[in-house]
Amino acid sequence: KEVAGQSTPDADRAVDAMDGMRKVCDSQTGLPGGKCVPYARDFLTWETFKIIKQEMFVSTGLCLAAVLVITMALIAHPLTSLLVFACVLMTIVDILGCMHMWGLAIDSVSVIQLVIAVGLSVDYSAHIGHNFMLQTGTREERVVKTLGDIGSAVLCGAISTFLGVMLLVLSKSYVF
């Protein structure tokens, strides 16, 4: 398969080929020294293809579970904790949707960046949710007070993170 002018292996075909070679070797009997073990340098990448989707769901799911448990303990208000969790979950779903729309592969780099995105999004959501719970008055008054107290700090944090990431656009490395 060709992506951006470079040849890349089709993940499903590569995994099938690797598993097929292993089955053939496992079916061999009477070999001197025991059994044969197929190895190719490409197997290192193909093993990643085989398990990365499951690992992405496990890693992201554990992060989201940790977000829910920790916000329940620290914010100490179930509805606010659930709203913070919903914001983080919607952010991750949005990122996965953009990855699919842009044709990005799910690999170890994108999984790591997805986990980092959980941390960044919970930071912003939790600050707003926690400050909202500390305010008094009607809901509308609490929203206005929250945005006045911490809204600018969260916005500055988001802008500085964005600007820091924008510097990485100039990098030639795939990781960035």
PDB file of C-alpha atoms in Angstrom:
ATOM      1  CA  LYS A   1       0.000   0.000   0.000  1.00  0.00           C
ATOM      2  CA  GLU A   2       1.294   3.469  -0.820  1.00  0.00           C
ATOM      3  CA  VAL A   3       0.769   6.436   1.533  1.00  0.00           C
ATOM      4  CA  ALA A   4       2.147   9.914   0.756  1.00  0.00           C
ATOM      5  CA  GLY A   5       4.416   8.495  -1.929  1.00  0.00           C
ATOM      6  CA  GLN A   6       5.977   5.887   0.387  1.00  0.00           C
ATOM      7  CA  SER A   7       5.333   2.173   0.412  1.00  0.00           C
ATOM      8  CA  THR A   8       3.863   0.950   3.699  1.00  0.00           C
ATOM      9  CA  PRO A   9       2.897  -2.598   4.610  1.00  0.00           C
ATOM     10  CA  ASP A  10      -0.772  -3.484   4.807  1.00  0.00           C
ATOM     11  CA  ALA A  11      -1.139  -4.322   8.498  1.00  0.00           C
ATOM     12  CA  ASP A  12      -3.695  -7.108   8.093  1.00  0.00           C
ATOM     13  CA  ARG A  13      -1.735  -8.849   5.328  1.00  0.00           C
ATOM     14  CA  ALA A  14       1.519  -8.512   7.261  1.00  0.00           C
ATOM     15  CA  VAL A  15      -0.003 -10.060  10.398  1.00  0.00           C
ATOM     16  CA  ASP A  16      -1.548 -12.876   8.332  1.00  0.00           C
ATOM     17  CA  ALA A  17       1.825 -13.580   6.703  1.00  0.00           C
ATOM     18  CA  MET A  18       3.622 -13.640  10.058  1.00  0.00           C
ATOM     19  CA  ASP A  19       1.016 -15.915  11.640  1.00  0.00           C
ATOM     20  CA  GLY A  20       1.072 -18.163   8.570  1.00  0.00           C
ATOM     21  CA  MET A  21       4.842 -18.591   8.792  1.00  0.00           C
ATOM     22  CA  ARG A  22       4.542 -19.432  12.474  1.00  0.00           C
ATOM     23  CA  LYS A  23       1.835 -22.045  11.754  1.00  0.00           C
ATOM     24  CA  VAL A  24       4.005 -23.680   9.098  1.00  0.00           C
ATOM     25  CA  CYS A  25       6.950 -23.839  11.494  1.00  0.00           C
ATOM     26  CA  ASP A  26       4.787 -25.190  14.314  1.00  0.00           C
ATOM     27  CA  SER A  27       3.509 -27.969  12.048  1.00  0.00           C
ATOM     28  CA  GLN A  28       7.036 -29.192  11.298  1.00  0.00           C
ATOM     29  CA  THR A  29       8.045 -32.256  13.290  1.00  0.00           C
ATOM     30  CA  GLY A  30      11.199 -34.280  13.608  1.00  0.00           C
ATOM     31  CA  LEU A  31      13.540 -31.330  13.220  1.00  0.00           C
ATOM     32  CA  PRO A  32      17.024 -31.623  14.678  1.00  0.00           C
ATOM     33  CA  GLY A  33      17.270 -29.481  17.796  1.00  0.00           C
ATOM     34  CA  GLY A  34      13.519 -29.263  18.443  1.00  0.00           C
ATOM     35  CA  LYS A  35      11.309 -26.853  16.608  1.00  0.00           C
ATOM     36  CA  CYS A  36      11.948 -24.090  14.129  1.00  0.00           C
ATOM     37  CA  VAL A  37      11.320 -20.470  15.017  1.00  0.00           C
ATOM     38  CA  PRO A  38      10.602 -18.089  12.162  1.00  0.00           C
ATOM     39  CA  TYR A  39      12.135 -14.667  12.482  1.00  0.00           C
ATOM     40  CA  ALA A  40      12.336 -11.654  10.265  1.00  0.00           C
ATOM     41  CA  ARG A  41      13.241  -8.107  11.101  1.00  0.00           C
ATOM     42  CA  ASP A  42       9.799  -6.994   9.951  1.00  0.00           C
ATOM     43  CA  PHE A  43       8.176  -9.171  12.642  1.00  0.00           C
ATOM     44  CA  LEU A  44       8.974  -6.452  15.190  1.00  0.00           C
ATOM     45  CA  THR A  45       6.710  -4.019  13.351  1.00  0.00           C
ATOM     46  CA  TRP A  46       4.131  -6.654  12.499  1.00  0.00           C
ATOM     47  CA  GLU A  47       3.765  -7.676  16.161  1.00  0.00           C
ATOM     48  CA  THR A  48       2.858  -4.067  16.869  1.00  0.00           C
ATOM     49  CA  PHE A  49       0.238  -4.177  14.095  1.00  0.00           C
ATOM     50  CA  LYS A  50      -1.220  -7.283  15.712  1.00  0.00           C
ATOM     51  CA  ILE A  51      -1.790  -5.847  19.189  1.00  0.00           C
ATOM     52  CA  ILE A  52      -1.930  -2.056  18.853  1.00  0.00           C
ATOM     53  CA  LYS A  53      -5.695  -1.620  18.526  1.00  0.00           C
ATOM     54  CA  GLN A  54      -6.379  -3.690  21.653  1.00  0.00           C
ATOM     55  CA  GLU A  55      -3.622  -1.854  23.516  1.00  0.00           C
ATOM     56  CA  MET A  56      -5.100   1.497  22.480  1.00  0.00           C
ATOM     57  CA  PHE A  57      -8.503   0.579  23.913  1.00  0.00           C
ATOM     58  CA  VAL A  58      -6.971  -0.811  27.110  1.00  0.00           C
ATOM     59  CA  SER A  59      -4.666   2.172  27.679  1.00  0.00           C
ATOM     60  CA  THR A  60      -7.291   4.776  26.886  1.00  0.00           C
ATOM     61  CA  GLY A  61      -9.939   2.910  28.885  1.00  0.00           C
ATOM     62  CA  LEU A  62      -7.674   2.720  31.930  1.00  0.00           C
ATOM     63  CA  CYS A  63      -6.891   6.428  31.635  1.00  0.00           C
ATOM     64  CA  LEU A  64     -10.575   7.282  31.409  1.00  0.00           C
ATOM     65  CA  ALA A  65     -11.376   5.054  34.397  1.00  0.00           C
ATOM     66  CA  ALA A  66      -8.627   6.791  36.373  1.00  0.00           C
ATOM     67  CA  VAL A  67     -10.070  10.176  35.388  1.00  0.00           C
ATOM     68  CA  LEU A  68     -13.492   9.162  36.667  1.00  0.00           C
ATOM     69  CA  VAL A  69     -12.221   7.727  39.965  1.00  0.00           C
ATOM     70  CA  ILE A  70      -9.816  10.568  40.716  1.00  0.00           C
ATOM     71  CA  THR A  71     -12.275  13.328  39.832  1.00  0.00           C
ATOM     72  CA  MET A  72     -14.910  11.628  41.987  1.00  0.00           C
ATOM     73  CA  ALA A  73     -12.469  11.669  44.890  1.00  0.00           C
ATOM     74  CA  LEU A  74     -11.064  15.167  44.407  1.00  0.00           C
ATOM     75  CA  ILE A  75     -14.064  17.131  43.146  1.00  0.00           C
ATOM     76  CA  ALA A  76     -16.378  15.188  45.476  1.00  0.00           C
ATOM     77  CA  HIS A  77     -19.518  15.940  43.492  1.00  0.00           C
ATOM     78  CA  PRO A  78     -20.822  13.082  41.337  1.00  0.00           C
ATOM     79  CA  LEU A  79     -22.535  15.190  38.673  1.00  0.00           C
ATOM     80  CA  THR A  80     -19.555  17.510  38.200  1.00  0.00           C
ATOM     81  CA  SER A  81     -17.212  14.517  38.048  1.00  0.00           C
ATOM     82  CA  LEU A  82     -19.405  12.879  35.427  1.00  0.00           C
ATOM     83  CA  LEU A  83     -19.473  16.104  33.400  1.00  0.00           C
ATOM     84  CA  VAL A  84     -15.666  16.355  33.556  1.00  0.00           C
ATOM     85  CA  PHE A  85     -15.472  12.700  32.500  1.00  0.00           C
ATOM     86  CA  ALA A  86     -17.917  13.363  29.634  1.00  0.00           C
ATOM     87  CA  CYS A  87     -15.790  16.286  28.415  1.00  0.00           C
ATOM     88  CA  VAL A  88     -12.661  14.135  28.420  1.00  0.00           C
ATOM     89  CA  LEU A  89     -14.467  11.236  26.712  1.00  0.00           C
ATOM     90  CA  MET A  90     -15.868  13.519  23.992  1.00  0.00           C
ATOM     91  CA  THR A  91     -12.387  14.959  23.418  1.00  0.00           C
ATOM     92  CA  ILE A  92     -10.933  11.469  22.904  1.00  0.00           C
ATOM     93  CA  VAL A  93     -13.788  10.465  20.593  1.00  0.00           C
ATOM     94  CA  ASP A  94     -13.229  13.669  18.612  1.00  0.00           C
ATOM     95  CA  ILE A  95      -9.500  12.962  18.312  1.00  0.00           C
ATOM     96  CA  LEU A  96     -10.160   9.396  17.149  1.00  0.00           C
ATOM     97  CA  GLY A  97     -12.663  10.709  14.601  1.00  0.00           C
ATOM     98  CA  CYS A  98     -10.129  13.225  13.268  1.00  0.00           C
ATOM     99  CA  MET A  99      -7.477  10.495  13.081  1.00  0.00           C
ATOM    100  CA  HIS A 100      -9.841   8.378  11.002  1.00  0.00           C
ATOM    101  CA  MET A 101     -10.858  11.302   8.794  1.00  0.00           C
ATOM    102  CA  TRP A 102      -7.209  12.219   8.141  1.00  0.00           C
ATOM    103  CA  GLY A 103      -6.252   8.586   7.459  1.00  0.00           C
ATOM    104  CA  LEU A 104      -3.769   8.362  10.346  1.00  0.00           C
ATOM    105  CA  ALA A 105      -2.662   4.893  11.338  1.00  0.00           C
ATOM    106  CA  ILE A 106      -3.134   3.645  14.863  1.00  0.00           C
ATOM    107  CA  ASP A 107       0.440   2.966  15.918  1.00  0.00           C
ATOM    108  CA  SER A 108       2.473   3.306  19.087  1.00  0.00           C
ATOM    109  CA  VAL A 109       3.048   7.034  18.534  1.00  0.00           C
ATOM    110  CA  SER A 110      -0.633   7.842  18.054  1.00  0.00           C
ATOM    111  CA  VAL A 111      -1.595   5.737  21.096  1.00  0.00           C
ATOM    112  CA  ILE A 112       0.909   7.597  23.282  1.00  0.00           C
ATOM    113  CA  GLN A 113      -0.395  10.916  21.997  1.00  0.00           C
ATOM    114  CA  LEU A 114      -3.955   9.795  22.700  1.00  0.00           C
ATOM    115  CA  VAL A 115      -3.062   9.030  26.313  1.00  0.00           C
ATOM    116  CA  ILE A 116      -1.361  12.431  26.603  1.00  0.00           C
ATOM    117  CA  ALA A 117      -4.540  14.012  25.224  1.00  0.00           C
ATOM    118  CA  VAL A 118      -6.508  12.456  28.099  1.00  0.00           C
ATOM    119  CA  GLY A 119      -4.174  14.177  30.560  1.00  0.00           C
ATOM    120  CA  LEU A 120      -4.369  17.537  28.837  1.00  0.00           C
ATOM    121  CA  SER A 121      -8.140  17.503  28.492  1.00  0.00           C
ATOM    122  CA  VAL A 122      -8.781  16.429  32.086  1.00  0.00           C
ATOM    123  CA  ASP A 123      -6.551  19.248  33.294  1.00  0.00           C
ATOM    124  CA  TYR A 124      -8.679  21.932  31.659  1.00  0.00           C
ATOM    125  CA  SER A 125     -12.046  20.326  32.452  1.00  0.00           C
ATOM    126  CA  ALA A 126     -11.262  19.537  36.076  1.00  0.00           C
ATOM    127  CA  HIS A 127     -10.081  23.068  36.852  1.00  0.00           C
ATOM    128  CA  ILE A 128     -13.302  24.555  35.505  1.00  0.00           C
ATOM    129  CA  GLY A 129     -15.491  21.935  37.226  1.00  0.00           C
ATOM    130  CA  HIS A 130     -13.722  22.250  40.580  1.00  0.00           C
ATOM    131  CA  ASN A 131     -13.870  26.048  40.582  1.00  0.00           C
ATOM    132  CA  PHE A 132     -17.562  25.931  39.638  1.00  0.00           C
ATOM    133  CA  MET A 133     -18.245  23.818  42.728  1.00  0.00           C
ATOM    134  CA  LEU A 134     -16.484  26.364  44.979  1.00  0.00           C
ATOM    135  CA  GLN A 135     -18.663  29.284  43.837  1.00  0.00           C
ATOM    136  CA  THR A 136     -21.956  30.345  45.423  1.00  0.00           C
ATOM    137  CA  GLY A 137     -25.127  31.725  43.858  1.00  0.00           C
ATOM    138  CA  THR A 138     -27.310  30.585  41.001  1.00  0.00           C
ATOM    139  CA  ARG A 139     -25.878  28.421  38.222  1.00  0.00           C
ATOM    140  CA  GLU A 140     -25.529  31.395  35.912  1.00  0.00           C
ATOM    141  CA  GLU A 141     -23.728  33.431  38.588  1.00  0.00           C
ATOM    142  CA  ARG A 142     -21.435  30.504  39.349  1.00  0.00           C
ATOM    143  CA  VAL A 143     -20.553  30.134  35.660  1.00  0.00           C
ATOM    144  CA  VAL A 144     -19.706  33.824  35.374  1.00  0.00           C
ATOM    145  CA  LYS A 145     -17.619  33.729  38.585  1.00  0.00           C
ATOM    146  CA  THR A 146     -15.824  30.549  37.483  1.00  0.00           C
ATOM    147  CA  LEU A 147     -14.908  31.956  34.090  1.00  0.00           C
ATOM    148  CA  GLY A 148     -13.800  35.190  35.760  1.00  0.00           C
ATOM    149  CA  ASP A 149     -11.660  33.372  38.346  1.00  0.00           C
ATOM    150  CA  ILE A 150     -10.040  30.597  36.364  1.00  0.00           C
ATOM    151  CA  GLY A 151     -11.199  30.977  32.758  1.00  0.00           C
ATOM    152  CA  SER A 152      -8.287  33.190  31.752  1.00  0.00           C
ATOM    153  CA  ALA A 153      -5.738  30.862  33.390  1.00  0.00           C
ATOM    154  CA  VAL A 154      -7.174  27.841  31.578  1.00  0.00           C
ATOM    155  CA  LEU A 155      -7.256  29.785  28.309  1.00  0.00           C
ATOM    156  CA  CYS A 156      -3.623  30.886  28.757  1.00  0.00           C
ATOM    157  CA  GLY A 157      -2.653  27.270  29.512  1.00  0.00           C
ATOM    158  CA  ALA A 158      -4.415  26.073  26.369  1.00  0.00           C
ATOM    159  CA  ILE A 159      -2.820  28.789  24.238  1.00  0.00           C
ATOM    160  CA  SER A 160       0.676  28.097  25.582  1.00  0.00           C
ATOM    161  CA  THR A 161       0.216  24.358  24.966  1.00  0.00           C
ATOM    162  CA  PHE A 162      -1.000  25.096  21.438  1.00  0.00           C
ATOM    163  CA  LEU A 163       1.949  27.381  20.712  1.00  0.00           C
ATOM    164  CA  GLY A 164       4.385  24.807  22.093  1.00  0.00           C
ATOM    165  CA  VAL A 165       2.911  22.120  19.858  1.00  0.00           C
ATOM    166  CA  MET A 166       2.934  24.460  16.851  1.00  0.00           C
ATOM    167  CA  LEU A 167       6.725  24.664  17.093  1.00  0.00           C
ATOM    168  CA  LEU A 168       6.794  20.912  16.495  1.00  0.00           C
ATOM    169  CA  VAL A 169       5.124  21.440  13.104  1.00  0.00           C
ATOM    170  CA  LEU A 170       8.522  22.428  11.733  1.00  0.00           C
ATOM    171  CA  SER A 171      10.000  19.061  12.741  1.00  0.00           C
ATOM    172  CA  LYS A 172      10.705  16.439  10.112  1.00  0.00           C
ATOM    173  CA  SER A 173      10.217  13.575  12.600  1.00  0.00           C
ATOM    174  CA  TYR A 174       7.074  11.434  12.355  1.00  0.00           C
ATOM    175  CA  VAL A 175       6.692  11.528  16.134  1.00  0.00           C
ATOM    176  CA  PHE A 176       5.861  15.221  16.020  1.00  0.00           C
TER     177      PHE A 176
END
